Amino acid sequence: MAVIYRAVAGASNGDIKYPHPESRRLPTNIPYVVDNLWEWSRPAGYADRRQCAYGSRSPEEARQSGKGEVYALEFLGDHQLCQLRGHSDAKCHPDVHAVKDAALKALGGYDWSNRTLAEKSLAGRLYIPGLTADEVETVLTEAGLTEADKESLQGAIGFWNDVALVEHGEALPDPQGEIFFTYPDGYVLRALDSA
């Protein structure tokens, strides 16, 4: 069974943490165009990276964040736990560069980038932070991408192929991969000596 740890400042054993569904996290280390395309291609049932929290595989790893006391997490009810296999951080995933290139190619390559502002404006919205999957679909359609173009672009996105959905009670599949999760029912912080 997977035990997830987090470092939390100003917390106590038994505190319950709830999600903040009204706020969407924007990436700091992932280009917005990549983040948008990851959201567009996210399979059903996988944690929404913009609404998730991040965990650690060990107390030592959690301690390295320097964010406070380390606790084990006990999920309350529903949650979606995902682990990126083969990469300790999403910013290291090959998609970060490959998807930027694939998006530019789908939009018309360097020819697109040399067009006028009016000509670029529809497709340029793909680079706006925090687009939903539906908004990305709209941008791609209005930018003139055919269904075949969209399928080709989706085929260039490998991130979700490297993400494991960890079912309740299962062990984490990767000893080093990034852990992220959504927790609509919240989670309890458990002191390490009581976990």
mmCIF file of C-alpha atoms in Angstrom:
data_model
loop_
_atom_site.group_PDB
_atom_site.id
_atom_site.type_symbol
_atom_site.label_atom_id
_atom_site.label_comp_id
_atom_site.label_asym_id
_atom_site.label_seq_id
_atom_site.Cartn_x
_atom_site.Cartn_y
_atom_site.Cartn_z
ATOM 1 C CA MET A 1 0.000 0.000 0.000
ATOM 2 C CA ALA A 2 1.273 3.457 -0.941
ATOM 3 C CA VAL A 3 2.047 5.850 1.882
ATOM 4 C CA ILE A 4 2.351 9.466 0.770
ATOM 5 C CA TYR A 5 4.149 12.178 2.730
ATOM 6 C CA ARG A 6 4.003 15.958 2.693
ATOM 7 C CA ALA A 7 5.825 18.715 4.521
ATOM 8 C CA VAL A 8 3.310 21.223 5.891
ATOM 9 C CA ALA A 9 4.026 24.401 7.817
ATOM 10 C CA GLY A 10 1.876 25.388 10.781
ATOM 11 C CA ALA A 11 -0.028 22.105 10.933
ATOM 12 C CA SER A 12 -0.709 19.547 13.654
ATOM 13 C CA ASN A 13 -1.338 15.836 13.829
ATOM 14 C CA GLY A 14 -4.952 15.152 12.841
ATOM 15 C CA ASP A 15 -5.464 18.339 10.838
ATOM 16 C CA ILE A 16 -7.698 17.860 7.820
ATOM 17 C CA LYS A 17 -6.797 19.489 4.508
ATOM 18 C CA TYR A 18 -9.476 20.161 1.927
ATOM 19 C CA PRO A 19 -9.038 21.133 -1.724
ATOM 20 C CA HIS A 20 -9.597 24.636 -3.028
ATOM 21 C CA PRO A 21 -11.739 23.945 -6.096
ATOM 22 C CA GLU A 22 -12.172 27.624 -6.882
ATOM 23 C CA SER A 23 -8.475 28.085 -7.612
ATOM 24 C CA ARG A 24 -6.555 26.555 -10.461
ATOM 25 C CA ARG A 25 -2.805 26.074 -10.082
ATOM 26 C CA LEU A 26 -0.752 27.382 -12.993
ATOM 27 C CA PRO A 27 2.585 25.740 -13.686
ATOM 28 C CA THR A 28 5.837 27.516 -12.937
ATOM 29 C CA ASN A 29 8.200 25.027 -14.590
ATOM 30 C CA ILE A 30 6.076 23.825 -17.513
ATOM 31 C CA PRO A 31 5.351 26.060 -20.543
ATOM 32 C CA TYR A 32 1.679 27.045 -20.694
ATOM 33 C CA VAL A 33 1.233 25.556 -24.162
ATOM 34 C CA VAL A 34 2.459 22.189 -22.849
ATOM 35 C CA ASP A 35 0.297 22.412 -19.728
ATOM 36 C CA ASN A 36 -2.737 23.225 -21.882
ATOM 37 C CA LEU A 37 -2.107 20.310 -24.221
ATOM 38 C CA TRP A 38 -1.556 17.940 -21.287
ATOM 39 C CA GLU A 39 -4.928 18.999 -19.906
ATOM 40 C CA TRP A 40 -6.540 18.585 -23.346
ATOM 41 C CA SER A 41 -5.189 15.035 -23.605
ATOM 42 C CA ARG A 42 -5.722 13.977 -19.959
ATOM 43 C CA PRO A 43 -7.530 10.626 -19.805
ATOM 44 C CA ALA A 44 -10.728 10.340 -17.776
ATOM 45 C CA GLY A 45 -10.065 9.317 -14.186
ATOM 46 C CA TYR A 46 -6.569 10.803 -13.990
ATOM 47 C CA ALA A 47 -5.801 13.576 -11.507
ATOM 48 C CA ASP A 48 -6.140 17.128 -12.787
ATOM 49 C CA ARG A 49 -2.655 18.592 -12.335
ATOM 50 C CA ARG A 50 -4.127 22.052 -11.839
ATOM 51 C CA GLN A 51 -6.290 20.950 -8.906
ATOM 52 C CA CYS A 52 -3.837 18.517 -7.370
ATOM 53 C CA ALA A 53 -1.370 18.432 -4.535
ATOM 54 C CA TYR A 54 2.032 16.811 -4.713
ATOM 55 C CA GLY A 55 3.381 14.183 -2.396
ATOM 56 C CA SER A 56 6.632 12.446 -1.584
ATOM 57 C CA ARG A 57 7.510 8.773 -1.414
ATOM 58 C CA SER A 58 9.454 9.087 1.835
ATOM 59 C CA PRO A 59 9.694 11.392 4.862
ATOM 60 C CA GLU A 60 13.243 12.274 3.824
ATOM 61 C CA GLU A 61 12.113 13.407 0.385
ATOM 62 C CA ALA A 62 9.277 15.472 1.881
ATOM 63 C CA ARG A 63 11.728 17.060 4.338
ATOM 64 C CA GLN A 64 13.864 18.283 1.407
ATOM 65 C CA SER A 65 11.098 20.675 0.387
ATOM 66 C CA GLY A 66 11.811 22.642 3.562
ATOM 67 C CA LYS A 67 8.148 23.598 3.883
ATOM 68 C CA GLY A 68 7.540 22.448 7.450
ATOM 69 C CA GLU A 69 6.850 19.375 9.541
ATOM 70 C CA VAL A 70 6.499 16.077 7.651
ATOM 71 C CA TYR A 71 3.255 14.104 7.879
ATOM 72 C CA ALA A 72 1.880 10.912 6.385
ATOM 73 C CA LEU A 73 -1.402 11.379 4.525
ATOM 74 C CA GLU A 74 -4.611 9.488 5.158
ATOM 75 C CA PHE A 75 -7.160 10.126 2.431
ATOM 76 C CA LEU A 76 -10.764 10.689 3.442
ATOM 77 C CA GLY A 77 -12.921 9.023 0.822
ATOM 78 C CA ASP A 78 -12.504 9.777 -2.844
ATOM 79 C CA HIS A 79 -9.086 10.602 -4.319
ATOM 80 C CA GLN A 80 -7.141 10.130 -7.528
ATOM 81 C CA LEU A 81 -3.492 9.229 -7.006
ATOM 82 C CA CYS A 82 -1.124 9.327 -9.957
ATOM 83 C CA GLN A 83 2.591 8.751 -10.326
ATOM 84 C CA LEU A 84 4.760 9.853 -13.215
ATOM 85 C CA ARG A 85 6.999 6.889 -13.982
ATOM 86 C CA GLY A 86 10.616 7.468 -14.869
ATOM 87 C CA HIS A 87 10.777 11.160 -13.955
ATOM 88 C CA SER A 88 11.132 12.742 -10.527
ATOM 89 C CA ASP A 89 9.477 15.928 -11.796
ATOM 90 C CA ALA A 90 7.190 16.671 -14.759
ATOM 91 C CA LYS A 91 9.550 19.452 -15.848
ATOM 92 C CA CYS A 92 12.036 16.692 -16.774
ATOM 93 C CA HIS A 93 9.582 14.875 -19.056
ATOM 94 C CA PRO A 94 10.580 14.882 -22.762
ATOM 95 C CA ASP A 95 7.145 16.314 -23.640
ATOM 96 C CA VAL A 96 8.218 19.686 -22.287
ATOM 97 C CA HIS A 97 10.269 20.220 -25.438
ATOM 98 C CA ALA A 98 8.622 17.768 -27.833
ATOM 99 C CA VAL A 99 5.072 19.081 -27.330
ATOM 100 C CA LYS A 100 6.172 22.689 -27.860
ATOM 101 C CA ASP A 101 7.685 21.618 -31.176
ATOM 102 C CA ALA A 102 4.620 19.529 -32.101
ATOM 103 C CA ALA A 103 2.286 22.444 -31.356
ATOM 104 C CA LEU A 104 4.328 24.828 -33.488
ATOM 105 C CA LYS A 105 4.404 22.276 -36.319
ATOM 106 C CA ALA A 106 0.630 21.728 -36.083
ATOM 107 C CA LEU A 107 0.067 25.477 -36.304
ATOM 108 C CA GLY A 108 2.156 25.760 -39.477
ATOM 109 C CA GLY A 109 5.730 25.822 -38.233
ATOM 110 C CA TYR A 110 7.871 28.898 -38.556
ATOM 111 C CA ASP A 111 5.620 30.130 -41.330
ATOM 112 C CA TRP A 112 2.895 30.577 -38.662
ATOM 113 C CA SER A 113 5.255 32.414 -36.336
ATOM 114 C CA ASN A 114 6.111 34.903 -39.085
ATOM 115 C CA ARG A 115 2.493 35.840 -39.824
ATOM 116 C CA THR A 116 0.829 39.065 -38.754
ATOM 117 C CA LEU A 117 -0.692 39.474 -35.312
ATOM 118 C CA ALA A 118 -4.202 39.171 -36.739
ATOM 119 C CA GLU A 119 -3.287 35.907 -38.467
ATOM 120 C CA LYS A 120 -1.600 34.470 -35.362
ATOM 121 C CA SER A 121 -4.156 35.587 -32.810
ATOM 122 C CA LEU A 122 -6.557 32.627 -33.036
ATOM 123 C CA ALA A 123 -3.906 29.934 -32.641
ATOM 124 C CA GLY A 124 -1.856 32.093 -30.297
ATOM 125 C CA ARG A 125 -4.526 31.606 -27.640
ATOM 126 C CA LEU A 126 -3.084 28.105 -27.168
ATOM 127 C CA TYR A 127 -0.275 29.819 -25.201
ATOM 128 C CA ILE A 128 -2.669 31.460 -22.702
ATOM 129 C CA PRO A 129 -2.289 30.026 -19.164
ATOM 130 C CA GLY A 130 -4.824 27.635 -17.713
ATOM 131 C CA LEU A 131 -7.024 26.692 -20.668
ATOM 132 C CA THR A 132 -9.551 23.918 -20.116
ATOM 133 C CA ALA A 133 -9.670 20.900 -22.426
ATOM 134 C CA ASP A 134 -12.758 22.344 -24.133
ATOM 135 C CA GLU A 135 -11.041 25.713 -24.592
ATOM 136 C CA VAL A 136 -8.007 24.017 -26.169
ATOM 137 C CA GLU A 137 -10.325 22.098 -28.506
ATOM 138 C CA THR A 138 -12.015 25.372 -29.502
ATOM 139 C CA VAL A 139 -8.672 27.116 -30.108
ATOM 140 C CA LEU A 140 -7.395 24.264 -32.275
ATOM 141 C CA THR A 141 -10.613 24.151 -34.295
ATOM 142 C CA GLU A 142 -10.759 27.930 -34.776
ATOM 143 C CA ALA A 143 -7.070 27.926 -35.747
ATOM 144 C CA GLY A 144 -8.006 25.655 -38.643
ATOM 145 C CA LEU A 145 -6.627 22.315 -37.471
ATOM 146 C CA THR A 146 -8.393 19.359 -39.035
ATOM 147 C CA GLU A 147 -9.368 16.271 -37.038
ATOM 148 C CA ALA A 148 -6.311 14.546 -38.533
ATOM 149 C CA ASP A 149 -4.093 17.446 -37.386
ATOM 150 C CA LYS A 150 -5.535 17.163 -33.868
ATOM 151 C CA GLU A 151 -5.005 13.401 -33.798
ATOM 152 C CA SER A 152 -1.402 13.898 -34.896
ATOM 153 C CA LEU A 153 -0.869 16.503 -32.172
ATOM 154 C CA GLN A 154 -2.477 14.250 -29.583
ATOM 155 C CA GLY A 155 -0.230 11.403 -30.727
ATOM 156 C CA ALA A 156 2.827 13.552 -30.008
ATOM 157 C CA ILE A 157 1.831 13.869 -26.337
ATOM 158 C CA GLY A 158 3.447 11.085 -24.330
ATOM 159 C CA PHE A 159 3.045 12.374 -20.798
ATOM 160 C CA TRP A 160 -0.082 10.406 -19.858
ATOM 161 C CA ASN A 161 1.445 7.188 -21.209
ATOM 162 C CA ASP A 162 4.054 7.568 -18.455
ATOM 163 C CA VAL A 163 1.542 8.230 -15.672
ATOM 164 C CA ALA A 164 0.247 5.356 -13.556
ATOM 165 C CA LEU A 165 -3.129 5.625 -11.880
ATOM 166 C CA VAL A 166 -2.563 4.119 -8.423
ATOM 167 C CA GLU A 167 -5.655 2.384 -7.107
ATOM 168 C CA HIS A 168 -6.477 2.362 -3.397
ATOM 169 C CA GLY A 169 -4.217 -0.095 -1.585
ATOM 170 C CA GLU A 170 -1.723 -0.495 -4.431
ATOM 171 C CA ALA A 171 1.985 0.176 -4.049
ATOM 172 C CA LEU A 172 3.580 3.016 -5.972
ATOM 173 C CA PRO A 173 4.925 1.634 -9.258
ATOM 174 C CA ASP A 174 8.074 3.770 -9.453
ATOM 175 C CA PRO A 175 10.704 4.352 -6.758
ATOM 176 C CA GLN A 176 11.414 7.914 -7.927
ATOM 177 C CA GLY A 177 8.486 9.208 -9.974
ATOM 178 C CA GLU A 178 6.588 12.404 -9.186
ATOM 179 C CA ILE A 179 3.369 11.847 -7.197
ATOM 180 C CA PHE A 180 0.315 14.033 -7.666
ATOM 181 C CA PHE A 181 -3.234 13.629 -6.467
ATOM 182 C CA THR A 182 -6.655 15.166 -6.163
ATOM 183 C CA TYR A 183 -8.570 14.744 -2.929
ATOM 184 C CA PRO A 184 -12.151 16.047 -3.144
ATOM 185 C CA ASP A 185 -13.024 14.586 0.277
ATOM 186 C CA GLY A 186 -9.824 15.837 1.929
ATOM 187 C CA TYR A 187 -7.007 14.103 3.784
ATOM 188 C CA VAL A 188 -5.792 13.885 7.373
ATOM 189 C CA LEU A 189 -2.227 14.709 8.413
ATOM 190 C CA ARG A 190 -0.758 11.959 10.586
ATOM 191 C CA ALA A 191 2.410 12.564 12.611
ATOM 192 C CA LEU A 192 5.103 10.091 11.621
ATOM 193 C CA ASP A 193 5.195 8.478 15.048
ATOM 194 C CA SER A 194 1.439 7.789 14.806
ATOM 195 C CA ALA A 195 1.195 6.920 11.098
#
